[in-house]
Short mmCIF file of C-alpha atoms and ligand atoms in Angstrom, two decimals:
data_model
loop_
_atom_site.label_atom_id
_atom_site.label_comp_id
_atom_site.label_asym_id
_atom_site.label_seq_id
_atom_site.Cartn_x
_atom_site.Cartn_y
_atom_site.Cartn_z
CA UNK A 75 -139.80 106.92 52.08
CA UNK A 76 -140.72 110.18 53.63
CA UNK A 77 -138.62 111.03 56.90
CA UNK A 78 -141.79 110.45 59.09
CA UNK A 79 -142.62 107.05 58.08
CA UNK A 80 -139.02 105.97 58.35
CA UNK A 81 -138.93 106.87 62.11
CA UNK A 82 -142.30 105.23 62.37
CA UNK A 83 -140.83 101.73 61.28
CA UNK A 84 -137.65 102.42 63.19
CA UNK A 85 -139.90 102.69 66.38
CA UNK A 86 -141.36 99.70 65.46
CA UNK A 87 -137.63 97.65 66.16
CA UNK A 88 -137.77 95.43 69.03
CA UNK A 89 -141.59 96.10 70.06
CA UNK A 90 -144.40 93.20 70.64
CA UNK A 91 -147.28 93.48 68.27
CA UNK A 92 -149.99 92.04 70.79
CA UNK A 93 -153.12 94.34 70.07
CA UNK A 94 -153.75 96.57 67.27
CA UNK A 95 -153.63 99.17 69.63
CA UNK A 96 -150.22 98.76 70.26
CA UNK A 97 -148.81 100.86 67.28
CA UNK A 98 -149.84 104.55 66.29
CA UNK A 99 -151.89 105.94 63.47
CA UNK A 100 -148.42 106.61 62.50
CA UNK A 101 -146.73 103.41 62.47
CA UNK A 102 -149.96 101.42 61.23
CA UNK A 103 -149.79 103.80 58.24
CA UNK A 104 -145.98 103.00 57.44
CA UNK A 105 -146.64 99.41 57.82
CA UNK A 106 -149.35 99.38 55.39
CA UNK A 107 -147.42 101.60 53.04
CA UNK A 108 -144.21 99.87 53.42
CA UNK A 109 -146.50 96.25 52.96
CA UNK A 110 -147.73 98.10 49.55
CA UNK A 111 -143.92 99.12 48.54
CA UNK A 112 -142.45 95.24 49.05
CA UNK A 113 -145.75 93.79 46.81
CA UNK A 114 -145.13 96.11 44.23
CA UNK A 115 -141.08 95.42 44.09
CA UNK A 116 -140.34 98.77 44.46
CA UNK A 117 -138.63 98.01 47.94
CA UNK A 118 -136.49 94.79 48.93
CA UNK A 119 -135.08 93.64 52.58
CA UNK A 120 -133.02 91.17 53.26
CA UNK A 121 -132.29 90.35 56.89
CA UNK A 122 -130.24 87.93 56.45
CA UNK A 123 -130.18 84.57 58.88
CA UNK A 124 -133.43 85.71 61.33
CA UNK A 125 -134.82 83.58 62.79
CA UNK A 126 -138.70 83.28 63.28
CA UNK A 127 -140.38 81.18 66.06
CA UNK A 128 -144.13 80.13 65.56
CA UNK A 129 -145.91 78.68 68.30
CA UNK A 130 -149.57 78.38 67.02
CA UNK A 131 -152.11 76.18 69.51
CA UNK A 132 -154.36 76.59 66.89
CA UNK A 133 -155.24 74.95 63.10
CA UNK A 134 -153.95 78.17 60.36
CA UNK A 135 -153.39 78.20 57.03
CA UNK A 136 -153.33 82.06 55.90
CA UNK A 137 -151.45 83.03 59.19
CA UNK A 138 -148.74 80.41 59.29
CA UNK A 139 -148.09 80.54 55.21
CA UNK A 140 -147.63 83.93 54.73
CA UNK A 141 -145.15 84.46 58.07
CA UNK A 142 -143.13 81.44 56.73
CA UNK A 143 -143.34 82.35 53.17
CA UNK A 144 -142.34 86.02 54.65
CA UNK A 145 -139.52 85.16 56.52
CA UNK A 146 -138.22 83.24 53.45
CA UNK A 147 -138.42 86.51 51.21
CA UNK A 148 -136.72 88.23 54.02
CA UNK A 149 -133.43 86.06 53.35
CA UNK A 150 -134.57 84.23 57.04
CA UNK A 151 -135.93 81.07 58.33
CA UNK A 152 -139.32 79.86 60.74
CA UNK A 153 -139.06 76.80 62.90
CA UNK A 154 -142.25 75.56 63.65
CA UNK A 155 -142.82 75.29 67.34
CA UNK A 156 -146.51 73.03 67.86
CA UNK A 157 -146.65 73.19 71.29
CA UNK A 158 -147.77 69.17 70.46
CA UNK A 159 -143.70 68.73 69.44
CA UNK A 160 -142.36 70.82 72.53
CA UNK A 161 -142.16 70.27 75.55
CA UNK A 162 -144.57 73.02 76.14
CA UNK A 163 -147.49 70.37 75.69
CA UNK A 164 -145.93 67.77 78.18
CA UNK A 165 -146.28 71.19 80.50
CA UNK A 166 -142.88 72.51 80.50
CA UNK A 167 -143.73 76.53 82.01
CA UNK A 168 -144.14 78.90 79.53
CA UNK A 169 -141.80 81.55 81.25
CA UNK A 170 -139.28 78.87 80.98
CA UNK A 171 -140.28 78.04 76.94
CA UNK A 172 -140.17 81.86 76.55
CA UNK A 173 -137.08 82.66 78.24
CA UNK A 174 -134.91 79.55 75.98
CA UNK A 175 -136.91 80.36 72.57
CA UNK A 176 -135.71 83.84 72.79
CA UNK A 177 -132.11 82.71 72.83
CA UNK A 178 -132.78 80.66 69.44
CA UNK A 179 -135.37 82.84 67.74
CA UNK A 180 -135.05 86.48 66.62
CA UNK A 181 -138.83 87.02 66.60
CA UNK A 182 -141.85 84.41 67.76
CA UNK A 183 -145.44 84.85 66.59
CA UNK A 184 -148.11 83.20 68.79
CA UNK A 185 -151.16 81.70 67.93
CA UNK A 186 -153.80 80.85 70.94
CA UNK A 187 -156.73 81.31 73.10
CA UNK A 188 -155.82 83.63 75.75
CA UNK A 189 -154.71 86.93 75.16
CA UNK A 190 -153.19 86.95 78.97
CA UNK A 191 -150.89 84.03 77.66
CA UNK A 192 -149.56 86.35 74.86
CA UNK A 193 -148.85 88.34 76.87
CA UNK A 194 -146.82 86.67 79.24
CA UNK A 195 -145.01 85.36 75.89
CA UNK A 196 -144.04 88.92 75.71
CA UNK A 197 -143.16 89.80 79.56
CA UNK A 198 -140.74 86.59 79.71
CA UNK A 199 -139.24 86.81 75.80
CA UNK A 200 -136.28 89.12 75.20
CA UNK A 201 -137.36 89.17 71.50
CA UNK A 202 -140.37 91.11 70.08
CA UNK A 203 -143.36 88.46 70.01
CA UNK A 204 -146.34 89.13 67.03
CA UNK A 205 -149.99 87.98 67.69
CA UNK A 206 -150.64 85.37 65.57
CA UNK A 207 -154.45 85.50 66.88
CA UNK A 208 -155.87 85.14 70.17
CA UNK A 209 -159.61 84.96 70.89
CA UNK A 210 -159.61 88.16 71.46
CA UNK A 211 -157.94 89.96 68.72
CA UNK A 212 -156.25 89.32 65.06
CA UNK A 213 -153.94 92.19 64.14
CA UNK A 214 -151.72 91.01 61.56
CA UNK A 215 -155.15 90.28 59.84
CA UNK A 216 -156.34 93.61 60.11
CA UNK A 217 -153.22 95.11 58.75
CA UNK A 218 -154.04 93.10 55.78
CA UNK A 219 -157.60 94.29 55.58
CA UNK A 220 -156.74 97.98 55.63
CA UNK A 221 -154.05 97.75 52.89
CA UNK A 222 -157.11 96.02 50.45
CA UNK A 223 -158.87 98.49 51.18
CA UNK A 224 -156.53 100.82 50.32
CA UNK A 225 -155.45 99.43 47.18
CA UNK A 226 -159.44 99.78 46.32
CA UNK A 227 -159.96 103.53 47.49
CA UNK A 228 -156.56 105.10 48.10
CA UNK A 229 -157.83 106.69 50.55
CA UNK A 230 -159.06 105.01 54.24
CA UNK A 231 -159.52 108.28 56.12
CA UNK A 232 -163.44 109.17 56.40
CA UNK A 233 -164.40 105.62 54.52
CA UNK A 234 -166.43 102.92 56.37
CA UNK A 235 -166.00 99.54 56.79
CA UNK A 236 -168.70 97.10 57.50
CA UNK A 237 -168.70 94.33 59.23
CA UNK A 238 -171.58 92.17 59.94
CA UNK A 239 -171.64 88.70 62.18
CA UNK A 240 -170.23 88.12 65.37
CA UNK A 241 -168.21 90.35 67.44
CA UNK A 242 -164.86 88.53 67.90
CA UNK A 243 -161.15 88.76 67.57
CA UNK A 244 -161.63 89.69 63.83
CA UNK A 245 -164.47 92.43 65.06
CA UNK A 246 -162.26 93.95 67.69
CA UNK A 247 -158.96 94.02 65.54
CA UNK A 248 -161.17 95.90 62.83
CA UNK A 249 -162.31 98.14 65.48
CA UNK A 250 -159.04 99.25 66.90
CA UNK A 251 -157.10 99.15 63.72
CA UNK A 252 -159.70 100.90 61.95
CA UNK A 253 -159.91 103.46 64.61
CA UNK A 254 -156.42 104.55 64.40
CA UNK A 255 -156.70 104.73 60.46
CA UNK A 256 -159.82 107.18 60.53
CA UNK A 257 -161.83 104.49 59.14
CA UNK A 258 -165.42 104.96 60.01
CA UNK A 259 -166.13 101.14 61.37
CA UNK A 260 -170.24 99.95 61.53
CA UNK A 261 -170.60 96.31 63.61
CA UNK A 262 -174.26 94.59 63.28
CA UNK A 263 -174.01 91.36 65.21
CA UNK A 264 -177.54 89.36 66.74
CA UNK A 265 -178.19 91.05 70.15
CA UNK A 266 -175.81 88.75 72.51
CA UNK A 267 -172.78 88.26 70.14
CA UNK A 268 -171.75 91.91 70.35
CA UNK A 269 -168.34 93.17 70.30
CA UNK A 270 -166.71 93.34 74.02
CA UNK A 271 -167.39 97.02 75.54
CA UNK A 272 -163.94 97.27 76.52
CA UNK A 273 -162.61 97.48 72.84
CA UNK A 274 -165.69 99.23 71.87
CA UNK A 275 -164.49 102.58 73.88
CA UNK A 276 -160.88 101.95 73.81
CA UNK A 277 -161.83 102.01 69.90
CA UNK A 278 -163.56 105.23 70.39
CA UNK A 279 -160.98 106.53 72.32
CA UNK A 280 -158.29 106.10 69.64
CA UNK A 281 -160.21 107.05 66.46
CA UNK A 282 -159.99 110.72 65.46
CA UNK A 283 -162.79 113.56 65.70
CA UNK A 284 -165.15 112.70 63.28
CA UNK A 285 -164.70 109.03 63.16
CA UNK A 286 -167.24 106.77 64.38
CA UNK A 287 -166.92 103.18 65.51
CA UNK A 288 -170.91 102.03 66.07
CA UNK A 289 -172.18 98.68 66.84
CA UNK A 290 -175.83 97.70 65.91
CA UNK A 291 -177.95 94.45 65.63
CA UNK A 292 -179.55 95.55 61.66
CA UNK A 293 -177.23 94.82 59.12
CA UNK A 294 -178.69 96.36 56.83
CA UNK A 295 -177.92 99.96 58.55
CA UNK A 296 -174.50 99.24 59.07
CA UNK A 297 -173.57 98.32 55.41
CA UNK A 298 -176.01 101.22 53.94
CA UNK A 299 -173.52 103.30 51.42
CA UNK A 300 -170.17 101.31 53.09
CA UNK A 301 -167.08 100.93 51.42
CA UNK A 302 -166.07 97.70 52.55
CA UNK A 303 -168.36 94.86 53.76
CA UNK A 304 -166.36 92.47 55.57
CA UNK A 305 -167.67 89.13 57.30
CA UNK A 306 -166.18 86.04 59.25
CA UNK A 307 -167.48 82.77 60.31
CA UNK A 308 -169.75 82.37 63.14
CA UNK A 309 -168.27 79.91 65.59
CA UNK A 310 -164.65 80.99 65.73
CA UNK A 311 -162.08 78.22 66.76
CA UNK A 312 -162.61 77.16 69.95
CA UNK A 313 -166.17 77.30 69.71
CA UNK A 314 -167.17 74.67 67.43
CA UNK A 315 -169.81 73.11 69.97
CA UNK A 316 -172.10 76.30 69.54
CA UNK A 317 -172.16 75.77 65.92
CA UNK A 318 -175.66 74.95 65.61
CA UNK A 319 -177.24 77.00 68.29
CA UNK A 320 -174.75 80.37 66.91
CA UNK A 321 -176.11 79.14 62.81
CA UNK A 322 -180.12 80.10 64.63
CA UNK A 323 -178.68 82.99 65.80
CA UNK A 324 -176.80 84.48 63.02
CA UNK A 325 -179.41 83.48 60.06
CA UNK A 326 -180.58 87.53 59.04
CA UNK A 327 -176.26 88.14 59.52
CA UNK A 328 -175.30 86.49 56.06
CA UNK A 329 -173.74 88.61 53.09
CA UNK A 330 -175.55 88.12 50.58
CA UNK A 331 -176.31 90.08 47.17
CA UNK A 332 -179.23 91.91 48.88
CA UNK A 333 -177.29 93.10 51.67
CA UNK A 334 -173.93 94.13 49.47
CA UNK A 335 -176.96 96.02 47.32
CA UNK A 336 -177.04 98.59 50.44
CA UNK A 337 -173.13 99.23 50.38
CA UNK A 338 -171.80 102.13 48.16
CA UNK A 339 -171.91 100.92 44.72
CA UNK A 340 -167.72 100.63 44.59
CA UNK A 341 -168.41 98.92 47.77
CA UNK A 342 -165.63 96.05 48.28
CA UNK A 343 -166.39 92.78 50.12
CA UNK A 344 -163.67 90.57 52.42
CA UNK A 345 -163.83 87.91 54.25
CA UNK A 346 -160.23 86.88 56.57
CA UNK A 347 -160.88 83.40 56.09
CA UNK A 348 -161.74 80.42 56.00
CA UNK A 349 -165.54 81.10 54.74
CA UNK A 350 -168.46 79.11 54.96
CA UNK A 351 -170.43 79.75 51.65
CA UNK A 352 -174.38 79.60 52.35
CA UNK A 353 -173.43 80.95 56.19
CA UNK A 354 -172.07 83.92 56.93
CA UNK A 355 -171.61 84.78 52.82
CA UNK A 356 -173.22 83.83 49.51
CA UNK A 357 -171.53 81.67 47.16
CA UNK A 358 -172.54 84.87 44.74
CA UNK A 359 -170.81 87.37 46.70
CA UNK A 360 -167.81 85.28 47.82
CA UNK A 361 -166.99 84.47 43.88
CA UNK A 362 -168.99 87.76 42.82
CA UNK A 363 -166.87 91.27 41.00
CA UNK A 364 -166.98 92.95 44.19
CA UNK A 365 -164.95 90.36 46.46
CA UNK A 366 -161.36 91.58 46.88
CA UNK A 367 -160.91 88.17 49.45
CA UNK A 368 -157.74 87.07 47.57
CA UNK A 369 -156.22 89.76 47.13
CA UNK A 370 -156.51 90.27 50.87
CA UNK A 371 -155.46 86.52 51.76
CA UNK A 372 -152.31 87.65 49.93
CA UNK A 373 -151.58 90.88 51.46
CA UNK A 374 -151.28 89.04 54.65
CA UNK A 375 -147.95 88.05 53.19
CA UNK A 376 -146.64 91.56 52.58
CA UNK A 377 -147.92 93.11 56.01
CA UNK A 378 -146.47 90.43 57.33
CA UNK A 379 -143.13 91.16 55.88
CA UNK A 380 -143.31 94.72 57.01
CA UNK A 381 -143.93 94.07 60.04
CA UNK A 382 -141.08 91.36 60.51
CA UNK A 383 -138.71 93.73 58.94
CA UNK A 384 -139.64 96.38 61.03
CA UNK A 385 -139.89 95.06 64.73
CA UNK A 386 -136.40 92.93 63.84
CA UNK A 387 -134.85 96.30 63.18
CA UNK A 388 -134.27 95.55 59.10
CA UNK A 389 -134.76 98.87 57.84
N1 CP B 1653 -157.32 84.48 58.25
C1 CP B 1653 -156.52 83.63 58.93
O1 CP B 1653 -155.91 83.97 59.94
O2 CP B 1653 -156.43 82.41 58.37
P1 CP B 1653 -155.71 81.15 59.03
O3 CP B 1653 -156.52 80.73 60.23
O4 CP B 1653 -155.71 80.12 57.95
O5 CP B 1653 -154.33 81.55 59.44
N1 NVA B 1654 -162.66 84.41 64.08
C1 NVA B 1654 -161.97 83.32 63.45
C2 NVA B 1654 -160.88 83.86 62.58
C3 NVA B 1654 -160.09 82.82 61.83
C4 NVA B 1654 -158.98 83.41 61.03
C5 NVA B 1654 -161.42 82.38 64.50
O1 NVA B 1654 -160.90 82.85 65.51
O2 NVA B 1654 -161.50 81.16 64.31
#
């Protein structure tokens, strides 16, 4: 580890990890390159008795796995805190839940709707809270996405990712993340299911000269000679009642063979999870050469050990 990225993880100790925005170019890099040095062995931590807290108000597989499974390889442990099995859900204040779990836990990681509640997690916790996923943003995924696409390319500086369906947490994560990583980022979403403005300049705000973050409703420009084509389901959690009317919407938006036919030829395909073959991707695709979706399902266990490591102060 070069002097630089050791005092960008060191910076990292005791900070929240609410927005992908929150860390530097610098510090997203070490993350991603420490993430790479624990899945290839070549680096170890053990921290030894930590404690992580998860409070997730919504269903997860990937996301509350891999920080479990994480903590575990980090010598520490997770109690699982369903706000259904606290007395957060018979309305117990969440400055007060915040204020106690802190004493217990070295480290919580929130799943939810509201990115203002997250927030407040992190003004009332004395420990450094992770977003599990809000509806507005999914950083711990994007971390993730960026180190596949690394492993594919080497390189993410001047590449472009793109991502076609609707502009959510996923969307905006990609944006940001991608932004600080000189990754150019292309968005084609139906006209009224565009990314939020907001995130869209903050995005282009952050990214370096020459890096473009551009949204569009033709998916077909924005994966033309791409190096990643990413996708994610339609109706996010939260939003299953617009299922139907959002399937009308999104019909021209799935990934199919003759859209990934428009990417660069080394073109790579994701998908965070959980996919709805025949919606937003093709059977073909999802199962096709060109899908790196596992391998980025199981990077979310590495960044996430990083990341731990790092805002515990285990380096
Ligand atoms: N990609 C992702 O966050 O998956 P889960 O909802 O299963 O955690
Ligand atoms: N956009 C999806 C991502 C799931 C990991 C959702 O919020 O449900």
């Amino acid at each position: 580890m070069t002097l630089g990225v050791a005092a960008a993880l060191t910076a990292l100790r005791g900070r929240d990890y609410l927005s992908s925005a929150d860390c530097s170019t610098d510090e997203t890099t070490a993350l991603i390159g420490l993430a790479q040095q624990l899945k290839s062995g070549e680096r170890r931590i053990d921290l030894g008795n930590r404690v992580l807290g998860l409070i997730f108000s919504k269903a997860s597989t990937r996301t509350r796995v891999s920080f479990q499974v994480a903590m575990a390889h980090l010598g520490g442990q997770t109690v699982d805190l369903h706000p259904s099995v606290t007395q957060l859900g018979r309305g117990e204040p969440l400055e007060d839940t915040a204020r106690v779990l802190s004493r217990y836990c070295d480290v919580l990681a929130v799943r939810t709707f509201a990115q203002q509640e997250i927030v407040d997690y992190a003004f009332w916790s004395d420990v450094p809270v992770i977003n599990a996923l809000t509806d507005l943003e999914h950083p711990c995924q994007a971390l993730a996405d960026f180190m596949t696409m690394k492993e594919e390319h080497g390189e993410l500086s001047g590449h472009t990712l793109a991502y076609v369906g609707d502009g959510n947490n996923v969307a905006h994560s990609l944006m940001l993340c991608g932004a600080l990583l000189g990754v150019n980022i292309k968005i084609a979403c139906p006209q009224g299911f565009e990314p939020l403005n907001g995130i869209l300049e903050q995005a282009r705000k952050i990214a370096p000269e020459g890096t473009s973050v551009d949204v569009t409703n033709d998916p077909f420009e924005a994966v033309k000679g791409a190096q990643a084509v990413y996708t994610d389901v339609w109706a996010s959690m939260g939003q299953e009642e617009e299922q139907q009317q959002r399937a009308a919407a999104f019909a021209e938006f799935c990934v199919n063979q003759t859209l990934l036919n428009q990417a660069a030829s080394d073109a790579i395909v994701l998908h965070c999870l959980p996919a709805h073959r025949g919606e937003e991707i093709s059977a073909e695709v999802m199962e096709g050469p060109q899908s790196r979706i596992f391998d980025q399902a199981e990077n979310r266990l590495h960044v996430q050990q990083a990341l731990l490591a790092a805002v515990m102060g285990g380096l």
